[in-house]
Amino acid sequence: MKKLYKVGIYCRLSVEDAANSAKAKNYIPGDESVSIENQYEILSKFVMLNGWVEAKTYRDDGYSGGNFQRPGFREMLDDARSGLINLILVKDLSRLGRDFVEVGRYTDVVFPSLGCRFVSVLDCLDSEGDNTDMLHFRSLMNDYHLKDLSNKIKSVLHAKKKSGQFLGAFAPYGYRKCEDDKHKLLIDEEAAAIVRRIFEMRRSGTSYGGIAATLNQEGILSPRWHWETHYGKGSCKYAKTWAYATIRNILRDKVYLGTLTQNRTGSRSYKDGTQIQKPETEWITHEDAHEAIISSELWEAVQEINRAAKLRSVDNAAPTPALFTGKLICADCGHPLVANRETQHRKNGTVKKYTSYYCSRFATTGHSVCSWHRIYEITLKNLVLDEIKAHAKAVMVDENAVLDKLKKQASAESAARRETTQQEIGRLRRRVQELEHMTAKLYEDKVSGTITGATFSMLIEKNEQERIQKSEQLDTLLAEANKARQDMENIQKWVAIIRKYLDLQELDRETVDELIDHIEIGERTVIDGQNQQDIKIFYRFVGAV
């Protein structure tokens, strides 16, 4: 019987493709353009002419061919892995991508390993045909096009930077982009007043955290929120609060003197968009590029204070990770706790060093948001050590009882519900298989003339819609069943690990990493004259026990 091909149609259009397309330049009629709609129309007809089943369409509009982390492309790979599609169809090879190495990896290794046939229509390339010799040559030419395009864009941007044009996505806080020329900065008087105030407060001796606390207490919007409120959509995902780092960066930025410095960062190559810091010799600087917000005298006074503060910290020892670094979370705001090493000089001449942890958000906002949530390392160390030993002892005394407790905790649904889920999985699997057989039979009936083309189109669409719906339901139930099985396996892992620590005497970082996922630290309170603090330990594999 002829193999049933479930086709995934993939369409991609980058910004450069759209700008350079023949349609955009009015060279040829619109139906010859490289638009997403046109790609789909061509490929959909190709599927129908070959008697294949159009399972799903994937679209990436505005994504570069050098980037393979596109949402539509990643979704297509996931569907290929799950068996939803077994043929990937593109208009031409450049739609798949323009990176020679990556395209070759997908066509030669990834797609075949997934059991997926690959077809490029305009290139007449088919992974199951005998015309694959040209595939790598075409891919190499697409790669060259991407490199050439990248070099041209970089050259244009570099020329604009050399001429003193501002190319940032957002104007620095205190400025706005000119409406007539977006490459020119104008003063935003409301924000500029805050910038001047920040510099004056620093000149008067206020710390970074103190400045942040004052602005937060007065309800002044943070830089990103100021931009969103005045020039954007009115809201964003970033914090409304000012932080230590924000104040520090403003006080070090020469943009407020009217000096524009660009080309500080760049990407590794046209294939790797990772941002890297460029050496200062490559920076492009223009003085008096725009109107200054502060005077040079104020700038120098603030920089002198900053230099003096830096000199005071030169002799400080480099920070080393503490026992619980990266493991403690503030129970109220969700930010990590940071370690603080302190030295206590006693009256008898001895010196004692100890470590405490406190909420990082409280520290970076100048104590204006959240609260200390302070806990001393020795206290937490003893508490965690005792709890680990208690769990290990419980496992040694009655392992089955511990397993039963954890299984009940992990399984929110009843045994009857799990049995129903397994029955539903079986039913859906049988129905999906029936629908696939029905699809194959419909094609046979169409070829033999038993049914008309119109009837075939109506029935095949109805059949495929139900098959996709049932497949999605099946995937959801399988994911639930797999999670339940994984939870049971994780419980067994945790029990096997915890039993090793029955005689644990000292808690070290290796033990913390092996056992602890994270620990929630609440704020200390006084109840009936006694200090109390909620501490919740979440173990790897099983969570809170």
Coordinates of C-alpha atoms in Angstrom, one line a residue:
M1 CA 0.0 0.0 0.0
K2 CA 1.2 3.5 -0.8
K3 CA 2.8 5.3 2.2
L4 CA 0.7 7.9 3.8
Y5 CA 2.6 11.2 4.1
K6 CA 1.4 13.7 6.7
V7 CA 2.9 17.0 5.6
G8 CA 4.2 19.8 7.7
I9 CA 4.3 22.9 5.5
Y10 CA 7.0 25.3 6.6
C11 CA 7.0 29.0 5.6
R12 CA 9.5 31.7 6.6
L13 CA 10.0 35.3 5.7
S14 CA 12.6 37.5 7.2
V15 CA 12.6 41.3 7.4
E16 CA 15.3 41.4 4.8
D17 CA 13.4 39.1 2.5
A18 CA 10.4 41.3 2.7
A19 CA 12.3 44.5 2.0
N20 CA 14.2 43.0 -1.0
S21 CA 11.3 41.0 -2.5
A22 CA 10.2 41.7 -6.0
K23 CA 6.8 42.5 -4.8
A24 CA 8.1 45.2 -2.5
K25 CA 10.0 46.8 -5.4
N26 CA 7.1 46.4 -7.8
Y27 CA 9.2 44.4 -10.3
I28 CA 6.7 41.6 -10.7
P29 CA 3.1 41.0 -9.8
G30 CA 2.2 40.2 -6.2
D31 CA 1.4 36.5 -6.8
E32 CA 5.1 36.0 -7.6
S33 CA 6.3 37.4 -4.3
V34 CA 8.0 35.5 -1.5
S35 CA 5.2 36.4 1.0
I36 CA 4.1 33.9 3.7
E37 CA 0.7 33.6 2.0
N38 CA 2.2 32.9 -1.4
Q39 CA 4.5 30.3 0.0
Y40 CA 1.6 28.5 1.7
E41 CA -0.5 28.7 -1.5
I42 CA 2.2 27.1 -3.6
L43 CA 2.9 24.4 -1.1
S44 CA -0.7 23.5 -0.3
K45 CA -1.4 22.9 -4.0
F46 CA 1.8 20.8 -4.2
V47 CA 0.5 18.6 -1.4
M48 CA -2.8 18.1 -3.0
L49 CA -1.3 17.2 -6.4
N50 CA 0.9 14.6 -4.8
G51 CA -2.0 13.0 -2.9
W52 CA -0.4 13.8 0.5
V53 CA -2.2 14.9 3.7
E54 CA -1.7 18.5 4.8
A55 CA -1.3 17.9 8.6
K56 CA -0.1 21.3 9.8
T57 CA 1.4 24.7 8.7
Y58 CA 4.3 26.4 10.5
R59 CA 5.1 30.0 10.0
D60 CA 8.0 32.2 11.1
D61 CA 7.4 35.8 9.9
G62 CA 10.2 38.2 10.5
Y63 CA 12.9 35.6 11.5
S64 CA 16.4 35.5 10.0
G65 CA 17.5 32.4 8.1
G66 CA 20.6 32.3 10.3
N67 CA 18.6 31.8 13.4
F68 CA 17.2 28.3 14.0
Q69 CA 15.5 29.1 17.4
R70 CA 12.4 30.2 15.6
P71 CA 9.1 29.3 17.3
G72 CA 7.5 27.8 14.2
F73 CA 10.6 25.8 13.3
R74 CA 10.9 24.4 16.9
E75 CA 7.2 23.5 16.9
M76 CA 7.7 21.6 13.6
L77 CA 10.5 19.6 15.1
D78 CA 8.5 18.7 18.2
D79 CA 5.6 17.5 16.0
A80 CA 8.0 15.5 13.9
R81 CA 9.3 13.8 17.0
S82 CA 5.8 13.0 18.1
G83 CA 4.9 11.5 14.7
L84 CA 2.3 14.2 13.8
I85 CA 4.2 14.8 10.5
N86 CA 6.5 12.6 8.5
L87 CA 7.3 15.0 5.6
I88 CA 8.6 18.6 5.8
L89 CA 7.8 20.7 2.7
V90 CA 9.4 24.1 1.9
K91 CA 9.2 26.5 -1.1
D92 CA 13.0 26.6 -1.5
L93 CA 16.0 25.7 0.6
S94 CA 16.6 29.2 1.8
R95 CA 13.2 29.1 3.6
L96 CA 14.6 26.3 5.8
G97 CA 17.7 28.4 6.6
R98 CA 20.8 30.1 5.3
D99 CA 23.4 28.6 7.6
F100 CA 25.2 26.0 5.5
V101 CA 26.4 23.9 8.4
E102 CA 23.0 23.9 10.3
V103 CA 20.9 23.2 7.1
G104 CA 23.2 20.3 6.3
R105 CA 22.8 18.9 9.8
Y106 CA 19.0 19.1 9.7
T107 CA 18.7 17.6 6.1
D108 CA 21.3 14.9 6.6
V109 CA 21.0 13.9 10.2
V110 CA 18.0 15.4 12.2
F111 CA 15.2 14.9 9.7
P112 CA 16.2 11.3 8.7
S113 CA 16.6 10.4 12.4
L114 CA 13.0 11.6 12.9
G115 CA 11.8 9.5 10.0
C116 CA 10.9 12.7 8.1
R117 CA 11.2 13.1 4.3
F118 CA 12.3 16.6 3.2
V119 CA 11.2 18.2 0.0
S120 CA 12.1 21.7 -1.4
V121 CA 9.7 22.4 -4.3
L122 CA 11.5 25.1 -6.4
D123 CA 14.9 23.5 -6.0
C124 CA 13.5 20.1 -7.1
L125 CA 15.2 18.5 -4.0
D126 CA 13.8 15.4 -2.4
S127 CA 15.6 13.5 0.4
E128 CA 14.1 10.2 -1.0
G129 CA 15.1 11.0 -4.6
D130 CA 18.4 10.8 -6.5
N131 CA 18.9 14.6 -6.9
T132 CA 20.3 15.4 -3.5
D133 CA 23.8 16.2 -4.8
M134 CA 22.9 19.9 -5.4
L135 CA 21.4 20.3 -1.9
H136 CA 24.7 21.2 -0.2
F137 CA 25.8 23.5 -3.0
R138 CA 22.5 25.5 -2.8
S139 CA 22.8 25.6 1.0
L140 CA 26.4 26.9 0.7
M141 CA 25.2 29.7 -1.6
N142 CA 22.4 30.6 0.8
D143 CA 25.0 30.7 3.6
Y144 CA 27.2 33.1 1.6
H145 CA 24.1 35.3 1.0
L146 CA 23.5 35.5 4.7
K147 CA 27.2 36.4 5.4
D148 CA 27.2 39.0 2.6
L149 CA 23.9 40.5 3.9
S150 CA 25.3 40.6 7.5
N151 CA 28.5 42.4 6.4
K152 CA 26.5 45.0 4.4
I153 CA 24.2 45.7 7.4
K154 CA 27.2 46.1 9.8
S155 CA 28.9 48.4 7.3
V156 CA 25.8 50.7 7.1
L157 CA 25.3 50.7 10.9
H158 CA 29.0 51.4 11.5
A159 CA 28.9 54.4 9.1
K160 CA 25.9 55.8 10.9
K161 CA 27.7 55.5 14.3
K162 CA 30.7 57.2 12.8
S163 CA 28.6 60.1 11.7
G164 CA 27.2 60.5 15.3
Q165 CA 23.7 59.1 14.8
F166 CA 22.1 57.4 17.8
L167 CA 21.2 53.8 17.0
G168 CA 19.9 52.5 20.3
A169 CA 16.5 50.9 20.5
F170 CA 15.6 53.1 23.5
A171 CA 16.8 56.6 24.4
P172 CA 18.9 56.8 27.6
Y173 CA 16.8 57.8 30.7
G174 CA 16.6 61.6 30.6
Y175 CA 16.3 61.8 26.8
R176 CA 13.8 61.0 24.1
K177 CA 14.2 60.4 20.4
C178 CA 13.4 63.3 18.1
E179 CA 10.1 62.7 16.3
D180 CA 11.5 64.1 13.0
D181 CA 14.9 62.2 13.3
K182 CA 14.9 59.1 15.5
H183 CA 18.8 59.1 15.4
K184 CA 18.9 62.4 17.4
L185 CA 18.4 62.7 21.2
L186 CA 16.4 65.5 22.8
I187 CA 16.0 66.1 26.5
D188 CA 13.0 64.7 28.3
E189 CA 12.6 67.4 30.9
E190 CA 10.6 65.2 33.4
A191 CA 13.2 62.5 33.5
A192 CA 16.2 64.9 33.1
A193 CA 15.1 66.5 36.4
I194 CA 15.4 63.2 38.1
V195 CA 18.8 62.6 36.6
R196 CA 20.1 66.0 37.9
R197 CA 18.7 65.1 41.3
I198 CA 20.4 61.8 41.3
F199 CA 23.8 63.5 40.6
E200 CA 23.2 66.1 43.3
M201 CA 22.3 63.5 45.9
R202 CA 25.4 61.6 45.1
R203 CA 27.5 64.8 45.3
S204 CA 26.1 65.4 48.8
G205 CA 27.3 61.9 49.9
T206 CA 24.2 59.7 49.5
S207 CA 24.9 56.1 48.7
Y208 CA 23.5 54.3 45.6
G209 CA 21.1 52.4 47.8
G210 CA 20.0 55.5 49.6
I211 CA 19.2 57.3 46.3
A212 CA 17.2 54.3 45.1
A213 CA 15.3 54.2 48.4
T214 CA 14.4 57.9 48.2
L215 CA 13.1 57.5 44.6
N216 CA 11.1 54.4 45.5
Q217 CA 9.5 56.0 48.6
E218 CA 8.4 59.0 46.5
G219 CA 6.9 56.7 43.9
I220 CA 9.0 57.9 41.0
L221 CA 8.9 55.5 38.0
S222 CA 11.9 53.5 37.2
P223 CA 13.6 54.2 33.8
R224 CA 11.9 51.4 31.8
W225 CA 8.5 52.2 33.3
H226 CA 8.9 55.9 32.6
W227 CA 9.6 55.0 28.9
E228 CA 6.6 52.6 28.7
T229 CA 4.3 55.1 30.3
H230 CA 5.3 58.1 28.1
Y231 CA 6.3 56.4 24.8
G232 CA 5.2 52.8 25.0
K233 CA 2.1 50.7 25.8
G234 CA 1.8 51.9 29.4
S235 CA 3.1 48.7 31.1
C236 CA 5.9 46.2 31.0
K237 CA 7.2 43.1 32.7
Y238 CA 10.1 44.9 34.4
A239 CA 10.1 46.1 38.1
K240 CA 8.8 49.5 38.9
T241 CA 11.4 50.0 41.6
W242 CA 14.8 51.7 41.4
A243 CA 17.8 49.5 42.3
Y244 CA 21.4 49.9 43.3
A245 CA 22.7 49.0 39.8
T246 CA 20.4 51.4 38.0
I247 CA 21.6 54.4 40.0
R248 CA 25.3 53.3 39.6
N249 CA 24.9 53.0 35.8
I250 CA 23.4 56.4 35.5
L251 CA 26.1 58.0 37.6
R252 CA 28.8 56.5 35.3
D253 CA 27.2 57.3 32.0
K254 CA 28.9 60.2 30.0
V255 CA 25.7 60.5 27.9
Y256 CA 24.5 63.1 30.4
L257 CA 27.5 65.3 29.5
G258 CA 26.4 65.3 25.9
T259 CA 28.9 62.6 24.9
L260 CA 27.5 59.7 22.7
T261 CA 29.5 56.4 23.0
Q262 CA 28.5 53.5 20.7
N263 CA 29.9 50.3 19.4
R264 CA 30.7 49.0 22.9
T265 CA 29.1 45.6 22.1
G266 CA 28.7 43.3 19.1
S267 CA 28.0 39.8 18.1
R268 CA 30.6 37.0 17.7
S269 CA 29.7 36.4 14.0
Y270 CA 26.8 36.4 11.6
K271 CA 26.0 32.8 12.8
D272 CA 26.2 33.6 16.5
G273 CA 24.2 36.5 18.0
T274 CA 25.8 36.2 21.4
Q275 CA 26.6 39.8 22.6
I276 CA 30.3 40.4 23.6
Q277 CA 32.0 43.5 25.0
K278 CA 34.3 45.2 22.5
P279 CA 37.7 46.7 23.5
E280 CA 37.7 50.4 24.3
T281 CA 39.8 51.0 21.2
E282 CA 36.8 50.1 19.0
W283 CA 34.3 52.3 20.8
I284 CA 32.9 55.2 18.7
T285 CA 32.6 58.4 20.7
H286 CA 31.2 61.8 19.8
E287 CA 31.4 64.8 22.2
D288 CA 28.6 67.4 22.1
A289 CA 26.5 65.0 20.1
H290 CA 23.4 66.3 22.0
E291 CA 22.5 68.7 24.7
A292 CA 24.0 67.9 28.1
I293 CA 21.8 67.4 31.2
I294 CA 24.5 68.0 33.9
S295 CA 27.5 70.3 34.0
S296 CA 31.1 69.0 33.7
E297 CA 31.8 70.3 37.2
L298 CA 29.0 68.2 38.7
W299 CA 30.2 65.2 36.7
E300 CA 33.7 65.5 38.0
A301 CA 32.6 66.0 41.6
V302 CA 30.5 62.8 41.5
Q303 CA 33.3 60.8 39.8
E304 CA 35.7 61.8 42.5
I305 CA 33.3 60.4 45.2
N306 CA 32.9 57.2 43.2
R307 CA 36.7 56.8 42.9
A308 CA 37.1 57.3 46.6
A309 CA 34.4 54.7 47.4
K310 CA 36.1 52.2 45.0
L311 CA 39.5 52.7 46.7
R312 CA 38.0 51.9 50.1
S313 CA 37.0 48.5 48.8
V314 CA 40.2 47.6 47.0
D315 CA 41.6 45.6 49.9
N316 CA 38.4 43.6 50.4
A317 CA 38.8 39.9 49.8
A318 CA 37.2 38.5 46.6
P319 CA 33.8 36.9 47.4
T320 CA 33.6 33.2 47.5
P321 CA 30.4 31.1 47.4
A322 CA 28.9 30.5 50.8
L323 CA 27.4 27.2 51.9
F324 CA 23.8 28.1 50.8
T325 CA 24.6 30.6 47.9
G326 CA 22.0 30.2 45.2
K327 CA 19.7 28.0 47.3
L328 CA 17.8 30.5 49.5
I329 CA 14.7 32.3 48.3
C330 CA 12.7 35.1 50.0
A331 CA 9.3 33.7 50.9
D332 CA 7.6 37.0 50.4
C333 CA 9.1 38.6 47.2
G334 CA 10.7 35.5 45.6
H335 CA 14.1 37.1 45.1
P336 CA 17.3 35.2 46.2
L337 CA 19.0 35.8 49.5
V338 CA 22.6 36.9 49.3
A339 CA 25.4 36.1 51.7
N340 CA 27.0 38.7 54.0
R341 CA 30.3 38.0 55.8
E342 CA 30.7 39.8 59.1
T343 CA 33.5 40.2 61.6
Q344 CA 32.8 40.6 65.4
H345 CA 35.6 42.0 67.6
R346 CA 35.0 40.9 71.2
K347 CA 36.1 42.6 74.4
N348 CA 38.6 39.8 75.2
G349 CA 40.5 40.6 72.0
T350 CA 39.2 37.6 70.0
V351 CA 37.7 37.9 66.6
K352 CA 34.7 35.9 65.3
K353 CA 33.7 35.7 61.7
Y354 CA 30.2 34.5 60.7
T355 CA 27.9 34.5 57.6
S356 CA 24.3 35.6 57.4
Y357 CA 21.9 35.8 54.4
Y358 CA 19.3 38.5 53.6
C359 CA 16.9 39.4 50.8
S360 CA 18.7 40.8 47.8
R361 CA 15.8 42.9 46.7
F362 CA 15.6 44.6 50.1
A363 CA 19.4 45.4 49.8
T364 CA 19.4 46.7 46.1
T365 CA 16.4 49.0 46.6
G366 CA 17.9 50.8 49.5
H367 CA 15.7 49.0 52.0
S368 CA 12.5 50.4 50.4
V369 CA 11.0 47.1 49.1
C370 CA 10.4 43.9 51.1
S371 CA 12.4 43.4 54.4
W372 CA 15.6 41.7 55.7
H373 CA 14.5 38.0 56.0
R374 CA 17.9 37.6 57.7
I375 CA 19.1 34.2 58.8
Y376 CA 22.5 33.2 60.1
E377 CA 24.3 30.4 58.4
I378 CA 25.1 28.4 61.5
T379 CA 21.4 28.4 62.5
L380 CA 20.3 27.2 59.1
K381 CA 23.1 24.7 58.8
N382 CA 22.1 23.0 62.0
L383 CA 18.4 23.0 61.1
V384 CA 19.0 21.5 57.6
L385 CA 21.5 18.9 59.1
D386 CA 19.0 17.8 61.7
E387 CA 16.2 17.5 59.1
I388 CA 18.3 15.5 56.7
K389 CA 19.3 13.0 59.4
A390 CA 15.6 12.7 60.6
H391 CA 14.5 11.8 57.0
A392 CA 17.3 9.3 56.7
K393 CA 16.4 7.7 60.0
A394 CA 12.7 7.5 58.9
V395 CA 13.7 5.7 55.7
M396 CA 15.9 3.2 57.6
V397 CA 13.1 2.4 60.2
D398 CA 10.2 2.0 57.7
E399 CA 11.1 2.7 54.0
N400 CA 7.6 1.6 52.8
A401 CA 5.9 4.0 55.1
V402 CA 8.0 6.9 53.7
L403 CA 7.4 5.8 50.1
D404 CA 3.6 5.6 50.7
K405 CA 3.6 9.1 52.2
L406 CA 5.5 10.6 49.3
K407 CA 3.5 8.8 46.7
K408 CA 0.2 10.1 48.2
Q409 CA 1.8 13.6 48.3
A410 CA 2.9 13.4 44.7
S411 CA -0.4 11.9 43.4
A412 CA -3.2 14.4 43.7
E413 CA -5.5 12.2 41.6
S414 CA -7.0 8.9 42.8
A415 CA -6.2 5.4 41.5
A416 CA -9.6 5.3 39.8
R417 CA -8.7 8.5 37.9
R418 CA -5.4 7.0 36.8
E419 CA -7.1 3.9 35.6
T420 CA -9.6 6.0 33.6
T421 CA -6.7 7.9 32.1
Q422 CA -5.1 4.7 30.8
Q423 CA -8.4 3.5 29.3
E424 CA -8.8 6.8 27.6
I425 CA -5.3 6.7 26.2
G426 CA -6.1 3.2 24.7
R427 CA -9.3 4.5 23.2
L428 CA -7.7 7.5 21.6
R429 CA -4.9 5.5 20.2
R430 CA -7.3 3.1 18.5
R431 CA -9.4 6.0 17.1
V432 CA -6.3 7.8 15.7
Q433 CA -5.3 4.5 13.9
E434 CA -8.8 4.2 12.5
L435 CA -8.7 7.7 11.2
E436 CA -5.4 7.1 9.5
H437 CA -6.7 4.0 7.8
M438 CA -9.8 5.9 6.8
T439 CA -7.6 8.6 5.2
A440 CA -5.7 6.0 3.2
K441 CA -9.0 4.4 2.1
L442 CA -10.4 7.8 0.9
Y443 CA -7.4 8.3 -1.3
E444 CA -7.9 4.9 -2.8
D445 CA -11.6 5.7 -3.4
K446 CA -10.7 9.0 -5.1
V447 CA -8.2 7.3 -7.4
S448 CA -10.6 4.5 -8.3
G449 CA -13.4 7.0 -9.0
T450 CA -15.7 5.7 -6.2
I451 CA -16.1 9.2 -4.8
T452 CA -15.9 12.6 -6.5
G453 CA -13.2 15.2 -5.9
A454 CA -15.6 17.5 -4.0
T455 CA -16.8 14.6 -1.7
F456 CA -13.2 13.6 -1.2
S457 CA -12.1 17.1 -0.1
M458 CA -15.1 17.4 2.3
L459 CA -14.5 14.0 3.9
I460 CA -10.7 14.3 4.1
E461 CA -10.9 17.7 5.8
K462 CA -13.5 16.4 8.3
N463 CA -11.4 13.3 8.9
E464 CA -8.1 15.2 9.4
Q465 CA -9.7 17.7 11.8
E466 CA -10.9 14.9 14.0
R467 CA -7.5 13.1 13.8
I468 CA -5.6 16.2 14.9
Q469 CA -8.1 16.8 17.7
K470 CA -7.7 13.2 19.0
S471 CA -4.0 13.3 18.6
E472 CA -3.8 16.5 20.7
Q473 CA -5.9 14.9 23.4
L474 CA -3.8 11.8 23.3
D475 CA -0.6 13.8 23.7
T476 CA -2.0 15.6 26.7
L477 CA -3.0 12.4 28.5
L478 CA 0.4 10.7 27.7
A479 CA 2.2 13.7 29.2
E480 CA 0.1 13.4 32.3
A481 CA 0.9 9.6 32.5
N482 CA 4.6 10.2 31.9
K483 CA 4.7 12.9 34.6
A484 CA 3.1 10.5 37.1
R485 CA 5.6 7.7 36.2
Q486 CA 8.5 10.2 36.5
D487 CA 7.2 11.4 39.9
M488 CA 7.3 7.8 41.2
E489 CA 10.8 7.3 39.8
N490 CA 12.0 10.5 41.5
I491 CA 10.6 9.3 44.8
Q492 CA 12.7 6.2 44.5
K493 CA 15.8 8.2 43.7
W494 CA 15.3 10.5 46.7
V495 CA 14.9 7.6 49.1
A496 CA 18.0 5.9 47.7
I497 CA 20.0 9.2 48.2
I498 CA 18.7 10.3 51.6
R499 CA 19.4 6.9 53.3
K500 CA 23.2 7.5 52.7
Y501 CA 23.1 10.5 55.2
L502 CA 22.0 8.7 58.4
D503 CA 25.3 9.4 60.0
L504 CA 26.0 12.8 58.5
Q505 CA 28.0 14.9 60.9
E506 CA 29.0 18.0 58.8
L507 CA 27.0 19.7 56.1
D508 CA 29.1 20.8 53.0
R509 CA 28.4 22.3 49.7
E510 CA 28.5 19.0 47.8
T511 CA 25.7 17.5 50.1
V512 CA 23.6 20.7 49.7
D513 CA 23.8 20.5 45.9
E514 CA 22.9 16.8 45.9
L515 CA 19.9 17.1 48.2
I516 CA 18.5 20.6 48.2
D517 CA 16.7 22.3 45.4
H518 CA 15.9 25.5 47.3
I519 CA 14.9 26.8 50.7
E520 CA 12.3 29.4 51.4
I521 CA 13.1 31.8 54.2
G522 CA 10.3 33.8 55.9
E523 CA 10.7 37.0 58.0
R524 CA 11.5 36.7 61.6
T525 CA 8.7 37.5 64.0
V526 CA 8.3 37.6 67.8
I527 CA 5.5 35.6 69.3
D528 CA 5.1 35.4 73.1
G529 CA 8.6 36.8 73.5
Q530 CA 10.1 34.1 71.3
N531 CA 11.8 34.7 67.8
Q532 CA 10.1 32.6 65.1
Q533 CA 10.9 32.2 61.4
D534 CA 9.2 30.0 58.8
I535 CA 11.7 28.0 56.9
K536 CA 10.6 25.5 54.2
I537 CA 13.1 23.1 52.6
F538 CA 12.4 21.9 49.1
Y539 CA 14.4 18.7 48.2
R540 CA 15.5 17.6 44.7
F541 CA 13.2 15.1 43.1
V542 CA 10.4 15.4 45.7
G543 CA 10.0 19.0 46.8
A544 CA 8.9 19.8 50.3
V545 CA 8.6 16.6 52.5

